[in-house]
Amino acid sequence: MTLPDDLDILANAARAEGFRALDVLAEEFASGTNRFDGPGEALFGAYRDGALVGIGGVCGDPYAPGAARVRRLYVAKAARGQGIGRALLAAMVARAAPHFPLLRVRAPEDAAGFYLATGFVALADPRGASHAKPLG
């Protein structure tokens, strides 16, 4: 598996919003720290008119063995509100569900409503994750 060719364009847009997670995604992928290639893991891209407008992955959760974790979910500002984030998250859930009983995420505060609207619950003790969704 390789990263999308135009990830740097999306990463530039994310960086302009103060969001460095796509830089971390590229660094971790290059170092082999996270390549989204384990059972139930995957990296998904969303395209509009041939351009990458969203990305996100699911992998094993290093903070909760046996659970999965949403990683680096980002949708370009101009593409938000069109269901792209929901579609990426649905693909992650479908990929992870046969392999993991629980999907967790550490969401920024401004994304909490998105995760609550997609069936996640806020965690009372958010160490390592802010929201979780049972997959079983």
Short mmCIF file of N, CA, C and O in Angstrom, two decimals:
data_model
loop_
_atom_site.label_atom_id
_atom_site.label_comp_id
_atom_site.label_asym_id
_atom_site.label_seq_id
_atom_site.Cartn_x
_atom_site.Cartn_y
_atom_site.Cartn_z
N MET A 1 0.84 -1.18 0.00
CA MET A 1 0.00 0.00 0.00
C MET A 1 0.89 1.25 0.00
O MET A 1 1.95 1.26 0.63
N THR A 2 0.44 2.26 -0.68
CA THR A 2 1.14 3.54 -0.69
C THR A 2 0.16 4.64 -0.30
O THR A 2 -1.06 4.46 -0.37
N LEU A 3 0.70 5.77 0.08
CA LEU A 3 -0.14 6.93 0.39
C LEU A 3 -0.59 7.57 -0.92
O LEU A 3 0.09 7.47 -1.95
N PRO A 4 -1.73 8.26 -0.91
CA PRO A 4 -2.19 8.93 -2.13
C PRO A 4 -1.15 9.94 -2.62
O PRO A 4 -0.51 10.64 -1.82
N ASP A 5 -0.99 10.03 -3.93
CA ASP A 5 -0.02 10.94 -4.53
C ASP A 5 -0.25 12.40 -4.12
O ASP A 5 0.69 13.16 -3.97
N ASP A 6 -1.50 12.78 -3.98
CA ASP A 6 -1.81 14.18 -3.67
C ASP A 6 -2.06 14.43 -2.19
O ASP A 6 -2.68 15.44 -1.82
N LEU A 7 -1.54 13.57 -1.33
CA LEU A 7 -1.69 13.78 0.11
C LEU A 7 -1.06 15.11 0.53
O LEU A 7 -1.60 15.80 1.40
N ASP A 8 0.04 15.49 -0.09
CA ASP A 8 0.70 16.74 0.29
C ASP A 8 -0.19 17.95 0.06
O ASP A 8 -0.17 18.90 0.85
N ILE A 9 -1.03 17.92 -0.95
CA ILE A 9 -1.96 19.03 -1.21
C ILE A 9 -2.99 19.11 -0.09
O ILE A 9 -3.26 20.20 0.44
N LEU A 10 -3.55 17.97 0.29
CA LEU A 10 -4.52 17.94 1.39
C LEU A 10 -3.85 18.31 2.71
O LEU A 10 -4.43 19.02 3.53
N ALA A 11 -2.62 17.84 2.91
CA ALA A 11 -1.88 18.17 4.14
C ALA A 11 -1.63 19.67 4.23
O ALA A 11 -1.69 20.24 5.33
N ASN A 12 -1.35 20.32 3.11
CA ASN A 12 -1.16 21.78 3.10
C ASN A 12 -2.44 22.49 3.54
O ASN A 12 -2.39 23.44 4.32
N ALA A 13 -3.58 22.02 3.05
CA ALA A 13 -4.86 22.60 3.45
C ALA A 13 -5.11 22.39 4.94
O ALA A 13 -5.56 23.30 5.64
N ALA A 14 -4.80 21.20 5.41
CA ALA A 14 -4.98 20.91 6.84
C ALA A 14 -4.06 21.78 7.69
O ALA A 14 -4.47 22.34 8.71
N ARG A 15 -2.82 21.91 7.26
CA ARG A 15 -1.83 22.72 7.98
C ARG A 15 -2.30 24.17 8.08
O ARG A 15 -2.10 24.83 9.11
N ALA A 16 -2.91 24.68 7.02
CA ALA A 16 -3.41 26.05 7.01
C ALA A 16 -4.49 26.27 8.07
O ALA A 16 -4.71 27.39 8.52
N GLU A 17 -5.15 25.18 8.46
CA GLU A 17 -6.16 25.25 9.52
C GLU A 17 -5.57 24.91 10.89
O GLU A 17 -6.30 24.81 11.87
N GLY A 18 -4.26 24.70 10.94
CA GLY A 18 -3.62 24.36 12.21
C GLY A 18 -3.70 22.89 12.55
O GLY A 18 -3.49 22.48 13.69
N PHE A 19 -4.00 22.06 11.57
CA PHE A 19 -4.20 20.62 11.75
C PHE A 19 -3.00 19.89 11.14
O PHE A 19 -2.85 19.85 9.93
N ARG A 20 -2.13 19.33 11.99
CA ARG A 20 -0.91 18.68 11.51
C ARG A 20 -1.03 17.15 11.43
O ARG A 20 -0.06 16.47 11.15
N ALA A 21 -2.21 16.63 11.63
CA ALA A 21 -2.37 15.17 11.68
C ALA A 21 -1.98 14.48 10.37
O ALA A 21 -1.54 13.34 10.40
N LEU A 22 -2.12 15.16 9.25
CA LEU A 22 -1.75 14.51 7.99
C LEU A 22 -0.24 14.47 7.82
O LEU A 22 0.29 13.56 7.18
N ASP A 23 0.46 15.44 8.40
CA ASP A 23 1.92 15.36 8.44
C ASP A 23 2.35 14.16 9.26
O ASP A 23 3.25 13.41 8.88
N VAL A 24 1.69 13.97 10.40
CA VAL A 24 1.99 12.82 11.27
C VAL A 24 1.66 11.52 10.55
O VAL A 24 2.42 10.56 10.63
N LEU A 25 0.55 11.49 9.83
CA LEU A 25 0.18 10.30 9.06
C LEU A 25 1.32 9.93 8.11
O LEU A 25 1.74 8.78 8.06
N ALA A 26 1.83 10.92 7.35
CA ALA A 26 2.91 10.65 6.39
C ALA A 26 4.18 10.21 7.10
O ALA A 26 4.86 9.28 6.65
N GLU A 27 4.51 10.84 8.23
CA GLU A 27 5.71 10.47 8.98
C GLU A 27 5.60 9.05 9.52
O GLU A 27 6.56 8.26 9.42
N GLU A 28 4.46 8.72 10.11
CA GLU A 28 4.28 7.37 10.67
C GLU A 28 4.27 6.31 9.57
O GLU A 28 4.80 5.22 9.76
N PHE A 29 3.67 6.63 8.44
CA PHE A 29 3.65 5.69 7.33
C PHE A 29 5.07 5.44 6.83
O PHE A 29 5.47 4.30 6.62
N ALA A 30 5.83 6.51 6.64
CA ALA A 30 7.21 6.39 6.14
C ALA A 30 8.10 5.61 7.10
O ALA A 30 8.94 4.82 6.67
N SER A 31 7.90 5.81 8.39
CA SER A 31 8.74 5.12 9.38
C SER A 31 8.29 3.69 9.64
O SER A 31 9.01 2.92 10.27
N GLY A 32 7.09 3.34 9.18
CA GLY A 32 6.54 2.02 9.44
C GLY A 32 5.80 1.92 10.76
O GLY A 32 5.29 0.85 11.11
N THR A 33 5.69 3.02 11.48
CA THR A 33 4.98 3.02 12.77
C THR A 33 3.51 2.65 12.59
O THR A 33 2.94 1.94 13.39
N ASN A 34 2.89 3.17 11.53
CA ASN A 34 1.50 2.84 11.24
C ASN A 34 1.32 2.83 9.73
O ASN A 34 1.35 3.85 9.07
N ARG A 35 1.12 1.62 9.20
CA ARG A 35 0.92 1.45 7.76
C ARG A 35 -0.48 0.96 7.41
O ARG A 35 -0.76 0.64 6.27
N PHE A 36 -1.35 0.85 8.42
CA PHE A 36 -2.75 0.45 8.19
C PHE A 36 -2.84 -0.87 7.44
O PHE A 36 -3.69 -1.04 6.57
N ASP A 37 -1.97 -1.81 7.77
CA ASP A 37 -1.94 -3.07 7.03
C ASP A 37 -2.18 -4.30 7.89
O ASP A 37 -1.99 -5.43 7.43
N GLY A 38 -2.64 -4.11 9.11
CA GLY A 38 -2.97 -5.25 9.97
C GLY A 38 -4.40 -5.72 9.72
O GLY A 38 -5.17 -5.07 9.00
N PRO A 39 -4.78 -6.84 10.31
CA PRO A 39 -6.17 -7.30 10.18
C PRO A 39 -7.15 -6.23 10.66
O PRO A 39 -7.00 -5.69 11.75
N GLY A 40 -8.11 -5.92 9.83
CA GLY A 40 -9.13 -4.94 10.17
C GLY A 40 -8.69 -3.50 10.00
O GLY A 40 -9.44 -2.58 10.29
N GLU A 41 -7.47 -3.29 9.54
CA GLU A 41 -6.95 -1.94 9.37
C GLU A 41 -7.03 -1.51 7.90
O GLU A 41 -6.97 -2.34 7.00
N ALA A 42 -7.14 -0.21 7.69
CA ALA A 42 -7.17 0.32 6.32
C ALA A 42 -7.06 1.83 6.36
O ALA A 42 -7.41 2.46 7.36
N LEU A 43 -6.59 2.39 5.27
CA LEU A 43 -6.56 3.84 5.07
C LEU A 43 -7.47 4.13 3.88
O LEU A 43 -7.35 3.51 2.83
N PHE A 44 -8.37 5.09 4.06
CA PHE A 44 -9.35 5.42 3.03
C PHE A 44 -9.17 6.85 2.55
O PHE A 44 -8.87 7.74 3.35
N GLY A 45 -9.39 7.06 1.28
CA GLY A 45 -9.37 8.40 0.70
C GLY A 45 -10.70 8.69 0.04
O GLY A 45 -11.34 7.79 -0.49
N ALA A 46 -11.09 9.95 0.07
CA ALA A 46 -12.31 10.39 -0.61
C ALA A 46 -11.90 11.39 -1.68
O ALA A 46 -11.12 12.31 -1.43
N TYR A 47 -12.43 11.20 -2.87
CA TYR A 47 -12.07 12.04 -4.02
C TYR A 47 -13.29 12.74 -4.58
O TYR A 47 -14.38 12.17 -4.60
N ARG A 48 -13.08 13.96 -5.05
CA ARG A 48 -14.12 14.69 -5.77
C ARG A 48 -13.45 15.32 -6.97
O ARG A 48 -12.42 16.01 -6.82
N ASP A 49 -13.98 15.06 -8.14
CA ASP A 49 -13.40 15.56 -9.39
C ASP A 49 -11.92 15.23 -9.50
O ASP A 49 -11.11 16.05 -9.94
N GLY A 50 -11.55 14.03 -9.07
CA GLY A 50 -10.19 13.55 -9.17
C GLY A 50 -9.22 14.06 -8.12
O GLY A 50 -8.05 13.71 -8.13
N ALA A 51 -9.70 14.90 -7.21
CA ALA A 51 -8.83 15.46 -6.17
C ALA A 51 -9.15 14.83 -4.82
O ALA A 51 -10.32 14.62 -4.48
N LEU A 52 -8.12 14.54 -4.06
CA LEU A 52 -8.28 14.01 -2.71
C LEU A 52 -8.85 15.11 -1.82
O LEU A 52 -8.24 16.16 -1.67
N VAL A 53 -10.04 14.87 -1.24
CA VAL A 53 -10.68 15.87 -0.39
C VAL A 53 -10.87 15.38 1.04
O VAL A 53 -11.26 16.15 1.91
N GLY A 54 -10.58 14.11 1.28
CA GLY A 54 -10.71 13.58 2.64
C GLY A 54 -9.90 12.32 2.78
O GLY A 54 -9.62 11.61 1.81
N ILE A 55 -9.50 12.05 4.01
CA ILE A 55 -8.70 10.87 4.29
C ILE A 55 -8.94 10.45 5.74
O ILE A 55 -9.31 11.27 6.58
N GLY A 56 -8.76 9.20 6.01
CA GLY A 56 -8.84 8.70 7.39
C GLY A 56 -8.56 7.22 7.41
O GLY A 56 -8.74 6.53 6.41
N GLY A 57 -8.09 6.77 8.54
CA GLY A 57 -7.75 5.37 8.66
C GLY A 57 -8.26 4.76 9.94
O GLY A 57 -8.68 5.46 10.87
N VAL A 58 -8.21 3.45 9.96
CA VAL A 58 -8.57 2.69 11.15
C VAL A 58 -7.45 1.68 11.38
O VAL A 58 -6.92 1.09 10.44
N CYS A 59 -7.06 1.55 12.65
CA CYS A 59 -5.99 0.61 13.00
C CYS A 59 -6.24 0.11 14.42
O CYS A 59 -7.15 0.58 15.10
N GLY A 60 -5.43 -0.84 14.83
CA GLY A 60 -5.50 -1.29 16.21
C GLY A 60 -5.17 -0.12 17.13
O GLY A 60 -4.34 0.72 16.81
N ASP A 61 -5.83 -0.07 18.26
CA ASP A 61 -5.64 1.03 19.21
C ASP A 61 -4.48 0.71 20.14
O ASP A 61 -4.58 -0.22 20.94
N PRO A 62 -3.38 1.46 20.05
CA PRO A 62 -2.24 1.16 20.91
C PRO A 62 -2.51 1.42 22.40
O PRO A 62 -1.78 0.95 23.26
N TYR A 63 -3.58 2.17 22.70
CA TYR A 63 -3.92 2.49 24.08
C TYR A 63 -4.97 1.56 24.68
O TYR A 63 -5.22 1.61 25.87
N ALA A 64 -5.59 0.75 23.84
CA ALA A 64 -6.63 -0.18 24.30
C ALA A 64 -6.51 -1.45 23.48
O ALA A 64 -7.19 -1.61 22.46
N PRO A 65 -5.62 -2.36 23.89
CA PRO A 65 -5.44 -3.60 23.12
C PRO A 65 -6.77 -4.31 22.88
O PRO A 65 -7.61 -4.41 23.76
N GLY A 66 -6.94 -4.75 21.64
CA GLY A 66 -8.18 -5.43 21.25
C GLY A 66 -9.20 -4.51 20.62
O GLY A 66 -10.15 -4.96 20.00
N ALA A 67 -9.03 -3.18 20.77
CA ALA A 67 -9.95 -2.20 20.18
C ALA A 67 -9.31 -1.61 18.92
O ALA A 67 -8.11 -1.72 18.70
N ALA A 68 -10.14 -0.98 18.11
CA ALA A 68 -9.67 -0.27 16.93
C ALA A 68 -9.70 1.23 17.22
O ALA A 68 -10.35 1.68 18.17
N ARG A 69 -9.02 1.99 16.38
CA ARG A 69 -8.93 3.43 16.59
C ARG A 69 -9.05 4.16 15.25
O ARG A 69 -8.43 3.78 14.26
N VAL A 70 -9.85 5.22 15.22
CA VAL A 70 -9.93 6.12 14.07
C VAL A 70 -8.67 6.97 14.10
O VAL A 70 -8.32 7.54 15.13
N ARG A 71 -8.00 7.06 12.96
CA ARG A 71 -6.76 7.84 12.89
C ARG A 71 -6.81 8.82 11.73
O ARG A 71 -7.20 8.47 10.61
N ARG A 72 -6.42 10.05 12.04
CA ARG A 72 -6.13 11.08 11.04
C ARG A 72 -7.29 11.39 10.09
O ARG A 72 -7.09 11.63 8.91
N LEU A 73 -8.51 11.37 10.60
CA LEU A 73 -9.67 11.69 9.77
C LEU A 73 -9.69 13.20 9.51
O LEU A 73 -9.69 13.99 10.44
N TYR A 74 -9.67 13.55 8.25
CA TYR A 74 -9.68 14.95 7.86
C TYR A 74 -10.43 15.10 6.54
O TYR A 74 -10.21 14.33 5.60
N VAL A 75 -11.27 16.13 6.47
CA VAL A 75 -11.97 16.49 5.23
C VAL A 75 -11.66 17.96 4.95
O VAL A 75 -11.76 18.80 5.85
N ALA A 76 -11.29 18.25 3.71
CA ALA A 76 -10.98 19.63 3.33
C ALA A 76 -12.16 20.53 3.63
O ALA A 76 -13.33 20.14 3.48
N LYS A 77 -11.86 21.74 4.05
CA LYS A 77 -12.89 22.68 4.47
C LYS A 77 -13.97 22.87 3.41
O LYS A 77 -15.16 22.88 3.71
N ALA A 78 -13.57 23.00 2.16
CA ALA A 78 -14.53 23.22 1.07
C ALA A 78 -15.42 22.01 0.80
O ALA A 78 -16.46 22.14 0.15
N ALA A 79 -15.03 20.85 1.30
CA ALA A 79 -15.79 19.61 1.05
C ALA A 79 -16.63 19.18 2.26
O ALA A 79 -17.31 18.16 2.20
N ARG A 80 -16.59 19.94 3.33
CA ARG A 80 -17.34 19.57 4.53
C ARG A 80 -18.83 19.79 4.34
O ARG A 80 -19.26 20.59 3.51
N GLY A 81 -19.62 19.05 5.11
CA GLY A 81 -21.06 19.18 5.05
C GLY A 81 -21.69 18.45 3.87
O GLY A 81 -22.86 18.64 3.57
N GLN A 82 -20.90 17.59 3.22
CA GLN A 82 -21.39 16.86 2.05
C GLN A 82 -21.41 15.35 2.29
O GLN A 82 -21.56 14.59 1.35
N GLY A 83 -21.23 14.93 3.52
CA GLY A 83 -21.28 13.51 3.85
C GLY A 83 -19.98 12.77 3.66
O GLY A 83 -19.94 11.54 3.83
N ILE A 84 -18.91 13.46 3.33
CA ILE A 84 -17.63 12.80 3.07
C ILE A 84 -17.06 12.20 4.35
O ILE A 84 -16.60 11.05 4.36
N GLY A 85 -17.08 12.96 5.43
CA GLY A 85 -16.58 12.44 6.70
C GLY A 85 -17.39 11.23 7.16
O GLY A 85 -16.82 10.24 7.63
N ARG A 86 -18.70 11.30 7.00
CA ARG A 86 -19.56 10.16 7.38
C ARG A 86 -19.24 8.94 6.52
O ARG A 86 -19.22 7.82 7.01
N ALA A 87 -19.02 9.16 5.23
CA ALA A 87 -18.70 8.03 4.34
C ALA A 87 -17.36 7.40 4.72
O ALA A 87 -17.23 6.17 4.74
N LEU A 88 -16.37 8.23 5.00
CA LEU A 88 -15.07 7.70 5.43
C LEU A 88 -15.22 6.92 6.73
O LEU A 88 -14.69 5.80 6.86
N LEU A 89 -15.95 7.48 7.67
CA LEU A 89 -16.13 6.80 8.95
C LEU A 89 -16.91 5.49 8.78
O LEU A 89 -16.58 4.48 9.39
N ALA A 90 -17.91 5.49 7.91
CA ALA A 90 -18.68 4.26 7.65
C ALA A 90 -17.78 3.18 7.07
O ALA A 90 -17.90 1.99 7.41
N ALA A 91 -16.87 3.56 6.18
CA ALA A 91 -15.92 2.59 5.61
C ALA A 91 -15.01 2.04 6.70
O ALA A 91 -14.70 0.84 6.71
N MET A 92 -14.58 2.88 7.62
CA MET A 92 -13.73 2.43 8.72
C MET A 92 -14.48 1.45 9.62
O MET A 92 -13.92 0.42 10.02
N VAL A 93 -15.72 1.77 9.93
CA VAL A 93 -16.53 0.89 10.77
C VAL A 93 -16.71 -0.46 10.08
O VAL A 93 -16.54 -1.52 10.70
N ALA A 94 -17.04 -0.44 8.80
CA ALA A 94 -17.24 -1.70 8.06
C ALA A 94 -15.97 -2.53 8.02
O ALA A 94 -16.02 -3.76 8.14
N ARG A 95 -14.84 -1.89 7.87
CA ARG A 95 -13.56 -2.61 7.83
C ARG A 95 -13.20 -3.19 9.19
O ARG A 95 -12.72 -4.32 9.30
N ALA A 96 -13.41 -2.41 10.25
CA ALA A 96 -13.00 -2.82 11.58
C ALA A 96 -13.94 -3.82 12.24
O ALA A 96 -13.50 -4.68 13.02
N ALA A 97 -15.22 -3.73 11.95
CA ALA A 97 -16.23 -4.52 12.68
C ALA A 97 -15.98 -6.02 12.73
O ALA A 97 -16.17 -6.63 13.79
N PRO A 98 -15.53 -6.66 11.66
CA PRO A 98 -15.29 -8.10 11.77
C PRO A 98 -14.07 -8.46 12.64
O PRO A 98 -13.89 -9.63 12.98
N HIS A 99 -13.26 -7.48 12.98
CA HIS A 99 -11.99 -7.75 13.67
C HIS A 99 -11.91 -7.20 15.08
O HIS A 99 -11.09 -7.66 15.88
N PHE A 100 -12.72 -6.18 15.38
CA PHE A 100 -12.63 -5.49 16.67
C PHE A 100 -14.02 -5.30 17.27
O PHE A 100 -14.97 -5.02 16.54
N PRO A 101 -14.15 -5.39 18.60
CA PRO A 101 -15.45 -5.17 19.23
C PRO A 101 -15.76 -3.70 19.50
O PRO A 101 -16.90 -3.35 19.79
N LEU A 102 -14.74 -2.84 19.41
CA LEU A 102 -14.91 -1.45 19.82
C LEU A 102 -14.04 -0.55 18.94
O LEU A 102 -12.90 -0.90 18.62
N LEU A 103 -14.58 0.61 18.57
CA LEU A 103 -13.85 1.61 17.80
C LEU A 103 -13.75 2.87 18.66
O LEU A 103 -14.76 3.37 19.15
N ARG A 104 -12.53 3.36 18.84
CA ARG A 104 -12.30 4.53 19.69
C ARG A 104 -11.67 5.65 18.87
O ARG A 104 -11.06 5.42 17.84
N VAL A 105 -11.82 6.88 19.36
CA VAL A 105 -11.23 8.04 18.70
C VAL A 105 -10.89 9.08 19.76
O VAL A 105 -11.58 9.20 20.77
N ARG A 106 -9.82 9.78 19.51
CA ARG A 106 -9.50 10.96 20.32
C ARG A 106 -9.79 12.16 19.45
O ARG A 106 -8.98 12.56 18.62
N ALA A 107 -10.97 12.70 19.62
CA ALA A 107 -11.47 13.76 18.74
C ALA A 107 -11.19 15.14 19.32
O ALA A 107 -11.31 15.35 20.52
N PRO A 108 -10.85 16.08 18.45
CA PRO A 108 -10.76 17.46 18.92
C PRO A 108 -12.15 17.93 19.36
O PRO A 108 -13.17 17.41 18.88
N GLU A 109 -12.18 18.88 20.24
CA GLU A 109 -13.45 19.35 20.80
C GLU A 109 -14.46 19.74 19.73
O GLU A 109 -15.65 19.44 19.85
N ASP A 110 -14.00 20.39 18.67
CA ASP A 110 -14.93 20.83 17.64
C ASP A 110 -15.47 19.69 16.78
O ASP A 110 -16.37 19.89 15.97
N ALA A 111 -14.95 18.48 16.94
CA ALA A 111 -15.46 17.33 16.19
C ALA A 111 -16.35 16.43 17.05
O ALA A 111 -16.88 15.43 16.56
N ALA A 112 -16.54 16.78 18.31
CA ALA A 112 -17.34 15.93 19.21
C ALA A 112 -18.75 15.72 18.68
O ALA A 112 -19.26 14.58 18.70
N GLY A 113 -19.39 16.74 18.17
CA GLY A 113 -20.75 16.61 17.65
C GLY A 113 -20.82 15.64 16.48
O GLY A 113 -21.79 14.88 16.36
N PHE A 114 -19.81 15.65 15.62
CA PHE A 114 -19.76 14.72 14.50
C PHE A 114 -19.75 13.28 14.99
O PHE A 114 -20.52 12.43 14.51
N TYR A 115 -18.91 12.98 15.96
CA TYR A 115 -18.82 11.61 16.45
C TYR A 115 -20.09 11.21 17.21
O TYR A 115 -20.57 10.08 17.06
N LEU A 116 -20.66 12.11 17.97
CA LEU A 116 -21.92 11.79 18.66
C LEU A 116 -23.03 11.52 17.65
O LEU A 116 -23.82 10.59 17.83
N ALA A 117 -23.08 12.28 16.57
CA ALA A 117 -24.11 12.10 15.54
C ALA A 117 -23.92 10.81 14.74
O ALA A 117 -24.85 10.36 14.07
N THR A 118 -22.73 10.22 14.80
CA THR A 118 -22.48 8.99 14.05
C THR A 118 -22.44 7.75 14.96
O THR A 118 -21.88 6.72 14.57
N GLY A 119 -23.03 7.87 16.14
CA GLY A 119 -23.20 6.70 17.00
C GLY A 119 -22.12 6.47 18.04
O GLY A 119 -22.16 5.46 18.74
N PHE A 120 -21.18 7.37 18.17
CA PHE A 120 -20.17 7.26 19.22
C PHE A 120 -20.74 7.83 20.50
O PHE A 120 -21.66 8.65 20.48
N VAL A 121 -20.21 7.41 21.62
CA VAL A 121 -20.58 7.97 22.91
C VAL A 121 -19.33 8.61 23.51
O VAL A 121 -18.21 8.13 23.32
N ALA A 122 -19.55 9.69 24.24
CA ALA A 122 -18.45 10.36 24.92
C ALA A 122 -18.00 9.49 26.09
O ALA A 122 -18.84 8.88 26.79
N LEU A 123 -16.73 9.41 26.30
CA LEU A 123 -16.18 8.61 27.40
C LEU A 123 -16.03 9.47 28.64
O LEU A 123 -15.57 10.61 28.57
N ALA A 124 -16.43 8.92 29.78
CA ALA A 124 -16.35 9.65 31.05
C ALA A 124 -14.90 9.89 31.45
O ALA A 124 -14.57 10.92 32.04
N ASP A 125 -14.04 8.95 31.14
CA ASP A 125 -12.61 9.07 31.45
C ASP A 125 -11.86 9.08 30.13
O ASP A 125 -11.49 8.04 29.60
N PRO A 126 -11.66 10.27 29.55
CA PRO A 126 -11.16 10.34 28.17
C PRO A 126 -9.66 10.13 27.97
O PRO A 126 -9.14 10.48 26.93
N ARG A 127 -8.97 9.53 28.92
CA ARG A 127 -7.54 9.26 28.71
C ARG A 127 -7.36 8.35 27.50
O ARG A 127 -7.89 7.24 27.47
N GLY A 128 -6.65 8.82 26.52
CA GLY A 128 -6.38 8.02 25.34
C GLY A 128 -7.45 8.07 24.27
O GLY A 128 -7.18 7.84 23.11
N ALA A 129 -8.68 8.36 24.63
CA ALA A 129 -9.77 8.47 23.66
C ALA A 129 -10.89 9.31 24.25
O ALA A 129 -11.12 9.28 25.45
N SER A 130 -11.58 10.04 23.40
CA SER A 130 -12.68 10.87 23.85
C SER A 130 -14.04 10.23 23.60
O SER A 130 -15.01 10.53 24.30
N HIS A 131 -14.12 9.36 22.58
CA HIS A 131 -15.38 8.75 22.18
C HIS A 131 -15.15 7.30 21.77
O HIS A 131 -14.05 6.93 21.35
N ALA A 132 -16.19 6.50 21.89
CA ALA A 132 -16.10 5.10 21.48
C ALA A 132 -17.43 4.65 20.89
O ALA A 132 -18.49 5.21 21.19
N LYS A 133 -17.33 3.61 20.06
CA LYS A 133 -18.52 3.03 19.42
C LYS A 133 -18.38 1.52 19.43
O LYS A 133 -17.42 0.99 18.88
N PRO A 134 -19.32 0.82 20.08
CA PRO A 134 -19.30 -0.65 20.02
C PRO A 134 -19.53 -1.11 18.59
O PRO A 134 -20.36 -0.54 17.87
N LEU A 135 -18.82 -2.14 18.19
CA LEU A 135 -18.95 -2.66 16.82
C LEU A 135 -19.64 -4.01 16.75
O LEU A 135 -19.85 -4.53 15.67
N GLY A 136 -19.96 -4.58 17.87
CA GLY A 136 -20.54 -5.93 17.88
C GLY A 136 -21.97 -6.01 17.84
O GLY A 136 -22.90 -5.50 17.80
#
